[in-house]
Coordinates of C-alpha atoms in Angstrom, one line a residue:
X1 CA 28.3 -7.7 -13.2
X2 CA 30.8 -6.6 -16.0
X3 CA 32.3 -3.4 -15.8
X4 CA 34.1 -1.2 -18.1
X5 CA 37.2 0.5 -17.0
X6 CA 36.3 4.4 -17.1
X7 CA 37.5 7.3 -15.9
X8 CA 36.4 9.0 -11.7
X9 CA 33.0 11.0 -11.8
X10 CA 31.0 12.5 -10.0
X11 CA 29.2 9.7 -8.9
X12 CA 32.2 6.9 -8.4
X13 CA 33.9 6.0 -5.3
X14 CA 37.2 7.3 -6.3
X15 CA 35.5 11.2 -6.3
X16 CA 34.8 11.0 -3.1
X17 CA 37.0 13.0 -0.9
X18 CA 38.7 11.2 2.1
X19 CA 36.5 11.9 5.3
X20 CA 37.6 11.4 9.2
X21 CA 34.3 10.0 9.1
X22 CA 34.0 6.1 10.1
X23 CA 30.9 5.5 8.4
X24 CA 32.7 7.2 4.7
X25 CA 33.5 3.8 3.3
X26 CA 29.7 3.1 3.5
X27 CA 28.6 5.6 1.1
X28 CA 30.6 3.6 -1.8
X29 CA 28.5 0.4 -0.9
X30 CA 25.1 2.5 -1.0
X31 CA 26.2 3.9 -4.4
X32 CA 26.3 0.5 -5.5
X33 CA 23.2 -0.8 -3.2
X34 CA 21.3 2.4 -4.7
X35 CA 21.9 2.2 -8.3
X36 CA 21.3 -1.4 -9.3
X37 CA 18.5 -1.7 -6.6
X38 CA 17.1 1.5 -8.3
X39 CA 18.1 -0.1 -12.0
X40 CA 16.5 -3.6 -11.5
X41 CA 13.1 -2.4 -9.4
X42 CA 12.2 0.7 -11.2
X43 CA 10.2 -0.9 -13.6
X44 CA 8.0 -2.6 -10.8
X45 CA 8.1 0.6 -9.5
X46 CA 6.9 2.5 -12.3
X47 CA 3.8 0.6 -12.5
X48 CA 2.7 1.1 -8.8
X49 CA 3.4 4.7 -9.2
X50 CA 1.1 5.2 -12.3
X51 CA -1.3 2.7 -10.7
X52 CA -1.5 4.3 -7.4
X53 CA -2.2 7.5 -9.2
X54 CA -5.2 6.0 -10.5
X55 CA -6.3 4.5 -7.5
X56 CA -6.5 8.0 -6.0
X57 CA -7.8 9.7 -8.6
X58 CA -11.0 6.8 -8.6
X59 CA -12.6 8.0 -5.2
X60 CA -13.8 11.7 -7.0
X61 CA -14.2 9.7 -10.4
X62 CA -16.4 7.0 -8.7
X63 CA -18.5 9.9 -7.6
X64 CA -19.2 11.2 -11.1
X65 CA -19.6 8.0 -12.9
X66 CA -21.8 6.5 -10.6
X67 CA -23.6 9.6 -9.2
X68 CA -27.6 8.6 -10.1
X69 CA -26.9 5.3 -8.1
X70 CA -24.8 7.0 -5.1
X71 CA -27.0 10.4 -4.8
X72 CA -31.2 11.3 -4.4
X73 CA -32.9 14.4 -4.1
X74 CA -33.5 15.3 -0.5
X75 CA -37.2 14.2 0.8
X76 CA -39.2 14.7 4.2
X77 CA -38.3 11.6 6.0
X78 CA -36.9 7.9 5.7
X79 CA -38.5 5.0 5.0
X80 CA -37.6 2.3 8.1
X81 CA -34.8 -0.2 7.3
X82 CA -36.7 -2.7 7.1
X83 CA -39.0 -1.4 3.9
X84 CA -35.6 -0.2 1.8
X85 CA -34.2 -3.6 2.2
X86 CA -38.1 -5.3 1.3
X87 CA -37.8 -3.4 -1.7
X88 CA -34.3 -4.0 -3.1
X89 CA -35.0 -8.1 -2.2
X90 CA -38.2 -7.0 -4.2
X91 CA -36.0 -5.9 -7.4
X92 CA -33.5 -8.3 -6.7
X93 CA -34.5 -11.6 -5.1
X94 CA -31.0 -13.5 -6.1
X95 CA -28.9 -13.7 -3.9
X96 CA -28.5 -13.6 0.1
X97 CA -28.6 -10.6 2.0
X98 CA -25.0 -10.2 3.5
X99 CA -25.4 -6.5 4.8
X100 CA -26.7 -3.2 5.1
X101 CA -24.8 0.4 4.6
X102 CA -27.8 3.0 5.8
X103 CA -27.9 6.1 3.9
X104 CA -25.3 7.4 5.8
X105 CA -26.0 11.6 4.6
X106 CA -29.3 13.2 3.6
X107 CA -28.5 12.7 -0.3
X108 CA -27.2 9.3 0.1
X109 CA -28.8 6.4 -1.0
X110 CA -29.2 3.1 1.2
X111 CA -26.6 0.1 0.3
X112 CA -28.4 -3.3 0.4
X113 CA -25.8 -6.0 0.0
X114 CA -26.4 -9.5 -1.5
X115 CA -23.7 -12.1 -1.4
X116 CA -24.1 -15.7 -3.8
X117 CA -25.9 -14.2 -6.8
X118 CA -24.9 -15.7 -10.0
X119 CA -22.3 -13.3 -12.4
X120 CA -21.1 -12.1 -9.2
X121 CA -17.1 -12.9 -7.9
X122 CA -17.1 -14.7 -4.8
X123 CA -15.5 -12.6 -3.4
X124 CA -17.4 -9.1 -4.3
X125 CA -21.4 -8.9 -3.6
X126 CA -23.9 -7.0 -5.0
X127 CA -25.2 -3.5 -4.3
X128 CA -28.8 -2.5 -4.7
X129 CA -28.8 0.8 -4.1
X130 CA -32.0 2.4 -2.1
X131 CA -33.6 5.7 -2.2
X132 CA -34.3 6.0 1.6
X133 CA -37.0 8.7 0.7
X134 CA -39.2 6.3 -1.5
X135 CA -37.9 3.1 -1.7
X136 CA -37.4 3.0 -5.5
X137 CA -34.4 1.0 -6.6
X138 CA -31.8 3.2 -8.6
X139 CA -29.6 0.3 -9.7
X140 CA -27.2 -2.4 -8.4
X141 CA -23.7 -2.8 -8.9
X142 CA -21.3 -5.0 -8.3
X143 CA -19.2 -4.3 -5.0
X144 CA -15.5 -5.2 -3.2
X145 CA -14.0 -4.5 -0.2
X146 CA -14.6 -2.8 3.2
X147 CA -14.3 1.0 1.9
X148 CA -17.3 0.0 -0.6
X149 CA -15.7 0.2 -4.0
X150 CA -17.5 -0.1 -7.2
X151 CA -16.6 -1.4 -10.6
X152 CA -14.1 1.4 -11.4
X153 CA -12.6 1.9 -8.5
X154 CA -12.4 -1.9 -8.2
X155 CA -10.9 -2.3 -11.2
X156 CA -7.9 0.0 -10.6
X157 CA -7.9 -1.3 -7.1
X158 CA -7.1 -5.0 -8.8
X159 CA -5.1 -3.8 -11.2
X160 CA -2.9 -1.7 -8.5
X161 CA -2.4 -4.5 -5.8
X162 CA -2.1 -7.6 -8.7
X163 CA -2.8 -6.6 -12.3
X164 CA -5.3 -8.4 -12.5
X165 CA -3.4 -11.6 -12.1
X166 CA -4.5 -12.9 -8.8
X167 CA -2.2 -14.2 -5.7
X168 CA 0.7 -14.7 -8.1
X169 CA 0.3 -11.0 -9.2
X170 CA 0.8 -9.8 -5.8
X171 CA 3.9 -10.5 -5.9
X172 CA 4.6 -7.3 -7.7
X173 CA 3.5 -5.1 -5.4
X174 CA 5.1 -6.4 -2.7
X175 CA 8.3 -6.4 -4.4
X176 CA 8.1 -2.7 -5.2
X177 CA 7.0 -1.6 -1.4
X178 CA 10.1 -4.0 -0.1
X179 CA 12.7 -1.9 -2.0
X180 CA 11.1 1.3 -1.8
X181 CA 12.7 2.6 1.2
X182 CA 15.7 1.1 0.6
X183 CA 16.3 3.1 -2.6
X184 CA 14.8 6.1 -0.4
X185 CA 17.0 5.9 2.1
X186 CA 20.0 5.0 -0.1
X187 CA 19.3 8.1 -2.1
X188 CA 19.0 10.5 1.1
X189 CA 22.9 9.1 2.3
X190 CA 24.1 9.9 -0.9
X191 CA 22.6 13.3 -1.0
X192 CA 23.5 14.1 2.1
X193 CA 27.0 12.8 1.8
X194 CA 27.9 15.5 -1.1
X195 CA 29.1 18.6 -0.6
X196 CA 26.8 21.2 -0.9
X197 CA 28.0 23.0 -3.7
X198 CA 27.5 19.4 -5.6
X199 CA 23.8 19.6 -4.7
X200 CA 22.6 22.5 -6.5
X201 CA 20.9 22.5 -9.1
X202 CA 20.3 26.1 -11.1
X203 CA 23.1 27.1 -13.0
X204 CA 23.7 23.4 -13.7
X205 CA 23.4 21.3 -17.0
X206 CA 23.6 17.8 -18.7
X207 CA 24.1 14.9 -16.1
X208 CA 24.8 16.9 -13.4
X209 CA 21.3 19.2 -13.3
X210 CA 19.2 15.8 -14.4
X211 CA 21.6 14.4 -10.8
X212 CA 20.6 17.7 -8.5
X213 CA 17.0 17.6 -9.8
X214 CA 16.7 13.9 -8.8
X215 CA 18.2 14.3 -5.2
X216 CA 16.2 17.2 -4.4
X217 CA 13.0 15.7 -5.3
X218 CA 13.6 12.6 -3.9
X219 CA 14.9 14.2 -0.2
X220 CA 11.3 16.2 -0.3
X221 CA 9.8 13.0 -1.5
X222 CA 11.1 10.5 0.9
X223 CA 9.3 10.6 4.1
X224 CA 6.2 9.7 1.8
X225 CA 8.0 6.8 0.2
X226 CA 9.0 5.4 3.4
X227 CA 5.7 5.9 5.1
X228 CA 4.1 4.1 1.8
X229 CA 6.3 1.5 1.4
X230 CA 5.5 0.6 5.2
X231 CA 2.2 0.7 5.6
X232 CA 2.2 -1.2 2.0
X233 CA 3.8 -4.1 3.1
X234 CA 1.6 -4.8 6.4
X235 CA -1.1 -6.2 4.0
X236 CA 1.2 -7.7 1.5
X237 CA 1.3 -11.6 0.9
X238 CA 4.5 -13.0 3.0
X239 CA 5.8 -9.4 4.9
X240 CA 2.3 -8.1 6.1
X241 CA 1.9 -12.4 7.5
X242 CA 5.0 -11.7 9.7
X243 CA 4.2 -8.2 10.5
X244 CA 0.5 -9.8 11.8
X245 CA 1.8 -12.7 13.3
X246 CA 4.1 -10.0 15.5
X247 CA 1.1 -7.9 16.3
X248 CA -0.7 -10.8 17.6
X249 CA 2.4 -12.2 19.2
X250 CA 2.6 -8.8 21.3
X251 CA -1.1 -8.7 21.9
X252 CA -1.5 -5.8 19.8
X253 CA -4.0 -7.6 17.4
X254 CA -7.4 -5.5 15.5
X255 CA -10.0 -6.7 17.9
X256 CA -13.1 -7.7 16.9
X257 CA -16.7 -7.8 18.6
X258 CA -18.0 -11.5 19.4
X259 CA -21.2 -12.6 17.6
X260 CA -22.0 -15.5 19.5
X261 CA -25.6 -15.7 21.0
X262 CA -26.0 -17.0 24.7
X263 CA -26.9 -20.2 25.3
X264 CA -30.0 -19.1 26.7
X265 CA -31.5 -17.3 23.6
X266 CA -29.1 -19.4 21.1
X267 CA -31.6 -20.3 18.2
X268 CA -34.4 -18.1 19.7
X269 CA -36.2 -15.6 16.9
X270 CA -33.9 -16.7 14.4
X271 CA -36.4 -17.5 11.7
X272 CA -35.8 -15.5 8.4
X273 CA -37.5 -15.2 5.2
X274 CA -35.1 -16.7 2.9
X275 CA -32.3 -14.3 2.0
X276 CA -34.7 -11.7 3.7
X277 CA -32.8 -10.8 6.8
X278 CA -35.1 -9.9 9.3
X279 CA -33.7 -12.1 11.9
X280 CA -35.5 -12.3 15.5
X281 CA -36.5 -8.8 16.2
X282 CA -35.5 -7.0 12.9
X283 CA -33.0 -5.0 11.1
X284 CA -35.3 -1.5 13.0
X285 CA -34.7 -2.7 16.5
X286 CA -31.5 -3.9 15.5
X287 CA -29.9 -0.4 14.4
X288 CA -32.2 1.2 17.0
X289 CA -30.0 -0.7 19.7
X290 CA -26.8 0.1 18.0
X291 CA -27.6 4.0 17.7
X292 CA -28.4 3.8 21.7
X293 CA -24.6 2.7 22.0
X294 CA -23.9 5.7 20.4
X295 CA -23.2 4.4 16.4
X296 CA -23.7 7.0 14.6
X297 CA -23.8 7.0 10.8
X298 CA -22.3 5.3 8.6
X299 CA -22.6 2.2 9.4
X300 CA -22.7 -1.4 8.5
X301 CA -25.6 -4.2 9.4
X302 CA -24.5 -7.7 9.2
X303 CA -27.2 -10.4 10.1
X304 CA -26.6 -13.2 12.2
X305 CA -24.4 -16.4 10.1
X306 CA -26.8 -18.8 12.0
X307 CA -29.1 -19.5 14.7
X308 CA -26.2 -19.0 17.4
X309 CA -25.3 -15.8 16.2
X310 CA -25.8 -12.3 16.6
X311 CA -26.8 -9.0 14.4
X312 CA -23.2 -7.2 14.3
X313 CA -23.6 -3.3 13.8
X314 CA -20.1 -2.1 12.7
X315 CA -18.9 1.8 11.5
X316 CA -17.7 2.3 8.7
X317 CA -15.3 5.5 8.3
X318 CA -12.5 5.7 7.6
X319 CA -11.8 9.4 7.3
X320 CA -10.7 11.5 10.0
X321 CA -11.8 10.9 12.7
X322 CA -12.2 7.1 12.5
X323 CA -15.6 5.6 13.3
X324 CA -14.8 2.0 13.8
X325 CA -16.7 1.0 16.8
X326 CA -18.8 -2.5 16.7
X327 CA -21.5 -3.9 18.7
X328 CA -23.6 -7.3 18.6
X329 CA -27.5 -7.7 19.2
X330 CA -28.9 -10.7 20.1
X331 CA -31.6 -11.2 17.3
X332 CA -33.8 -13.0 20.0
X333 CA -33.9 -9.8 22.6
X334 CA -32.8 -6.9 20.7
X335 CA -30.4 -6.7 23.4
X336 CA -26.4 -5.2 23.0
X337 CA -24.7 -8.6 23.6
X338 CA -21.2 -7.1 22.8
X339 CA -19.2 -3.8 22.2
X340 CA -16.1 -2.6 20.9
X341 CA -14.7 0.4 21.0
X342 CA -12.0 1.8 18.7
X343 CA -10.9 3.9 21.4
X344 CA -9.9 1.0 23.3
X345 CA -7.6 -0.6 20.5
X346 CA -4.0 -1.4 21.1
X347 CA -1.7 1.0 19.6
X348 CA -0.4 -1.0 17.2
X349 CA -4.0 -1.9 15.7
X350 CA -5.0 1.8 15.7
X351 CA -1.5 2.6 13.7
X352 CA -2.5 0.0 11.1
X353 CA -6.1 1.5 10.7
X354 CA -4.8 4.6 10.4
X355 CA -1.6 3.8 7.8
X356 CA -3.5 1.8 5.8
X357 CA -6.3 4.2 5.4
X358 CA -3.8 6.8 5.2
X359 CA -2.3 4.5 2.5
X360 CA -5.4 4.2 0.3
X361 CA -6.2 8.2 0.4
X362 CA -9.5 7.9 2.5
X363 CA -8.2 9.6 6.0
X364 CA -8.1 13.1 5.0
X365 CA -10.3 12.9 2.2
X366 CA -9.2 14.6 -1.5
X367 CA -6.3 16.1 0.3
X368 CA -5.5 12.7 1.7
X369 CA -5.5 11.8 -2.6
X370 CA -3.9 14.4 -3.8
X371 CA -0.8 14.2 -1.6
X372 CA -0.4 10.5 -2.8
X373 CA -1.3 11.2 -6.5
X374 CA 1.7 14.5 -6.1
X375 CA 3.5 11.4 -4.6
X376 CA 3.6 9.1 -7.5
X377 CA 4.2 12.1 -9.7
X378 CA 7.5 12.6 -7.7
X379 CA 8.1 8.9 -8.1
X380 CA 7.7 8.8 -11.4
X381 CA 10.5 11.7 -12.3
X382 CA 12.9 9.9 -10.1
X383 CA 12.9 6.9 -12.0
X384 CA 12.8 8.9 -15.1
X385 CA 15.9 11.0 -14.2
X386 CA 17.7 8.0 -13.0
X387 CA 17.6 6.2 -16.4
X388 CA 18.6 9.2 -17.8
X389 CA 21.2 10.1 -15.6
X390 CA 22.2 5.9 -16.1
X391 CA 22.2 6.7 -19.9
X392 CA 24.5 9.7 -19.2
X393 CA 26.7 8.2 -17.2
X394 CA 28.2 6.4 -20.4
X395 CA 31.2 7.6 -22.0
X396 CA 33.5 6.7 -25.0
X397 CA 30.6 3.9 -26.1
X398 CA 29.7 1.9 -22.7
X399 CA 26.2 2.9 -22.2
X400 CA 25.2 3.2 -18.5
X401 CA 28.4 2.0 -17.2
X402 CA 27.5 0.5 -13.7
X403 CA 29.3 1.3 -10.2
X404 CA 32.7 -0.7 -10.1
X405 CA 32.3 -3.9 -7.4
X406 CA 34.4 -4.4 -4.6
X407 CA 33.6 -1.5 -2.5
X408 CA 32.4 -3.7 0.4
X409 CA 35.7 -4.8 0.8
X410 CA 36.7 -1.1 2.0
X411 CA 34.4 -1.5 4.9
X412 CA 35.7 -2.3 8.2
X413 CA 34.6 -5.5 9.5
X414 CA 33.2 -3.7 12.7
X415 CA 30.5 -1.5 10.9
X416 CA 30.1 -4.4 7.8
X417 CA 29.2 -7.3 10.0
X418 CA 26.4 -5.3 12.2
X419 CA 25.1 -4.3 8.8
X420 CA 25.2 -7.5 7.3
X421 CA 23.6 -9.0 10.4
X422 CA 20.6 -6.2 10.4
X423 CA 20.0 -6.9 6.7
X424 CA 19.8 -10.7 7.3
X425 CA 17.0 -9.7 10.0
X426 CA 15.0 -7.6 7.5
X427 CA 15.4 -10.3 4.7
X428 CA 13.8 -13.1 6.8
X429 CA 11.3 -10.3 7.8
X430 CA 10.8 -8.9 4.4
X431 CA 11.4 -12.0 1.8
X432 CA 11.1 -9.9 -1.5
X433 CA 13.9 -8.0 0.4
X434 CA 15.8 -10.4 1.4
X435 CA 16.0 -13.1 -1.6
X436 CA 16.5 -10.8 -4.7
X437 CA 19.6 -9.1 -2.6
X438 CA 20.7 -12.7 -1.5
X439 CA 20.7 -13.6 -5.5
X440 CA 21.9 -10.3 -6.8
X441 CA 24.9 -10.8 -4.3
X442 CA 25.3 -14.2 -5.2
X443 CA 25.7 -13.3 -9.1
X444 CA 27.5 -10.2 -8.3
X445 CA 30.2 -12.3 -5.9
X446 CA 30.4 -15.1 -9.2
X447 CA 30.1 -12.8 -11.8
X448 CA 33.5 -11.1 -9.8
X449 CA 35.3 -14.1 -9.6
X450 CA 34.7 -15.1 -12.8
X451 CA 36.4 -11.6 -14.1
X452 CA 38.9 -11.9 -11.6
X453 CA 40.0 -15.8 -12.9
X454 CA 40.2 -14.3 -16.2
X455 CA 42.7 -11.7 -15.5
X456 CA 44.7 -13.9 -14.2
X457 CA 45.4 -16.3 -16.7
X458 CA 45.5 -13.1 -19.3
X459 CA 48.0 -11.6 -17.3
X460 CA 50.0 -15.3 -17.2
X461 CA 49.8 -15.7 -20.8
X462 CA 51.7 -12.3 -21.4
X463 CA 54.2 -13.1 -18.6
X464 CA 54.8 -16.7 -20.8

């Protein structure tokens, strides 16, 4: 890119102070790495900050909105399974019955889950919801995902991971987690590298307090960003493919409980009413067998697919600590068929549970959601400080002058080509990474030469 010939700051490579340090003519190459990574992504940025302040913000607000469907007054005893689920196919006969969510507290109501009714996205089901007390339907609404999200929370959910554009809008995302830590970790070099008295920030005005304000919030900051921009990308589109394929390459997969009937008892009580559920022995006996495995509440029943499969009883926390064990009843015998415990998960697979749960502020509850929604606040500051502090670095009419090229030349081949070589790694690993750095290099290099050619014939002409 263009520059403008200006004069040494605070922030160029000519400031900075000649260092015995072998690893000093870096810190000009993450100036440059850091500000037009920081530049060119902020915007994407910007938008998953705000968005993921929503998105943690929606678990309390989903409770108030949608508080006569989620809550009942306390009665003497619940009805069985069996009748709460009668009566919300009674309401609400559409449909298939895809699961059941027990009233997992005294003042919860039961979920009753219906997949294939018309108005619905293929993708989301409905949700009757049950008083467990009476059996009176308080409403149905439309539901996505495995933490149980309604429409508002769904809606900033979408709008968070795509906006609202589908595959092609997750793109976004995934480009913002991809840089995040790198303009994290450029920004704690940089801090680090100044001298301390160039850090502070009281006593300080103009450029250089809006500079000390936006290091020192982003070194408090940037252990969060690094842990989200991780545990963002193991469920993106292309990075969290590679990051499941290596799981599963190194045996540490997310195991999951087998719902395939014997051959023996294969097709054996596996008449249903249609869309009813009550497979075999029933949706009682069913969760009876589950809760003898030790399944406690809340959980999630899951009829059989066909006549050679099984009930599949599954927990469903996801705050601390994790409930996440699974079992499979043979609808013929009532029998525990299969069993997984989360306890016995590889490593890696309980990691991911917990990061991504971690991610979406359901571990640790409205603590777990405020940290992130302080987190995007942070976020948001940096990248307004760093346009500012980008508008005043222009002087004498060249707005935002940008970091002068050619510092990767300074480099010694020794430290560069590792570098080079580990960054190669990450881009095949991370491809929103790796291309946009492999094109902005690419223009950069061209845009160089092309300034460089014209300098030379200038110069010629005035030799002529």
């Amino acid at each position: 890119m263009p520059t403008a010939p200006s004069p040494t700051t605070d922030e160029s490579p000519q400031s900075v102070a000649p260092s015995p340090s072998r690893w000093a003519p870096l810190r000009p190459l993450v100036l440059r790495l850091h500000f037009y990574s920081g530049l060119l992504v902020a915007p994407f940025l910007l938008v998953a900050a705000l968005t993921g302040f929503l998105y943690a913000a929606s678990f309390q607000a989903e409770k108030i909105v949608y508080a006569d469907e989620l809550t009942v007054p306390v009665g003497d005893g619940k009805l069985p399974i069996s009748e709460q689920v009668a009566a919300a196919r009674r309401a609400h006969p559409e449909g298939t019955l895809s699961a059941v969510r027990p009233s997992p507290a005294r003042d919860a109501t039961t979920r009753v889950l219906l997949s294939g009714v018309p108005g619905v996205a293929e993708d989301h089901t409905l949700a009757v919801f049950v008083d467990p007390y009476t059996g009176k339907v308080r409403g149905a609404l439309e539901q996505y995902g495995s933490t149980g999200a309604l429409p508002l929370r769904t809606w900033i959910d979408e709008f968070h991971r795509d906006l609202h554009l589908g595959e092609n809008g997750r793109l976004y995302s995934e480009l913002a987690a991809s840089w995040l830590w790198v303009i994290a970790g450029g920004g704690l070099v940089l801090w680090f590298a100044r001298r301390r008295s160039q850090r502070a920030v009281r006593g300080t005005t103009g450029r250089r307090r809006t500079l000390g304000l936006h290091g020192t919030v982003g070194v408090w900051a940037a252990a969060g960003f690094f842990f989200l921009s991780a545990t963002g990308l193991t469920w993106s589109t292309y990075a969290g493919a590679n990051v499941d394929e290596l799981r599963t390459s190194l045996g540490q997969a997310t195991p999951s409980v087998s719902a395939a009937v014997s051959g023996e008892h294969a097709g054996h009580g596996s008449t249903a009413a249609a869309g009813g559920g009550e497979h075999g022995v029933g949706l009682d006996a069913v969760l009876a067998a589950a809760r003898g495995k030790g399944l406690s509440d809340p959980v999630e029943i899951v009829p059989p697919a066909d006549t050679t499969s099984a009930y599949v009883v599954k927990q469903v926390q996801r705050s601390w600590p994790e409930k996440q064990d699974s079992v499979a009843v043979d609808p013929a015998t009532g029998e525990v068929a299969d069993i997984v415990r989360f306890a016995d998960y590889p490593v890696l697979a309980k990691l991911t549970r917990w990061g991504i749960d971690l991610h979406t502020g359901v571990l640790f509850g409205i603590v777990n959601q405020i940290a992130l929604m302080a987190l995007a606040l942070c976020l948001v500051l940096l990248i307004v400080w760093g346009y500012r502090m980008w508008w005043q670095r222009g002087r004498a009419g060249a707005f935002g002058r940008p970091i002068q090229r050619g510092a990767w030349q300074h480099v010694p081949p020794q430290i560069l080509v590792p570098c080079m070589a580990a960054i190669a790694v990450l881009g095949y690993f991370v491809p929103l990474l790796g291309i946009p750095l492999a094109a902005f290099i690419a223009v950069d290099v061209a845009l160089g030469e092309i300034a460089h050619r014209r300098g030379r014939r200038t110069y010629g002409g005035r030799e002529a």
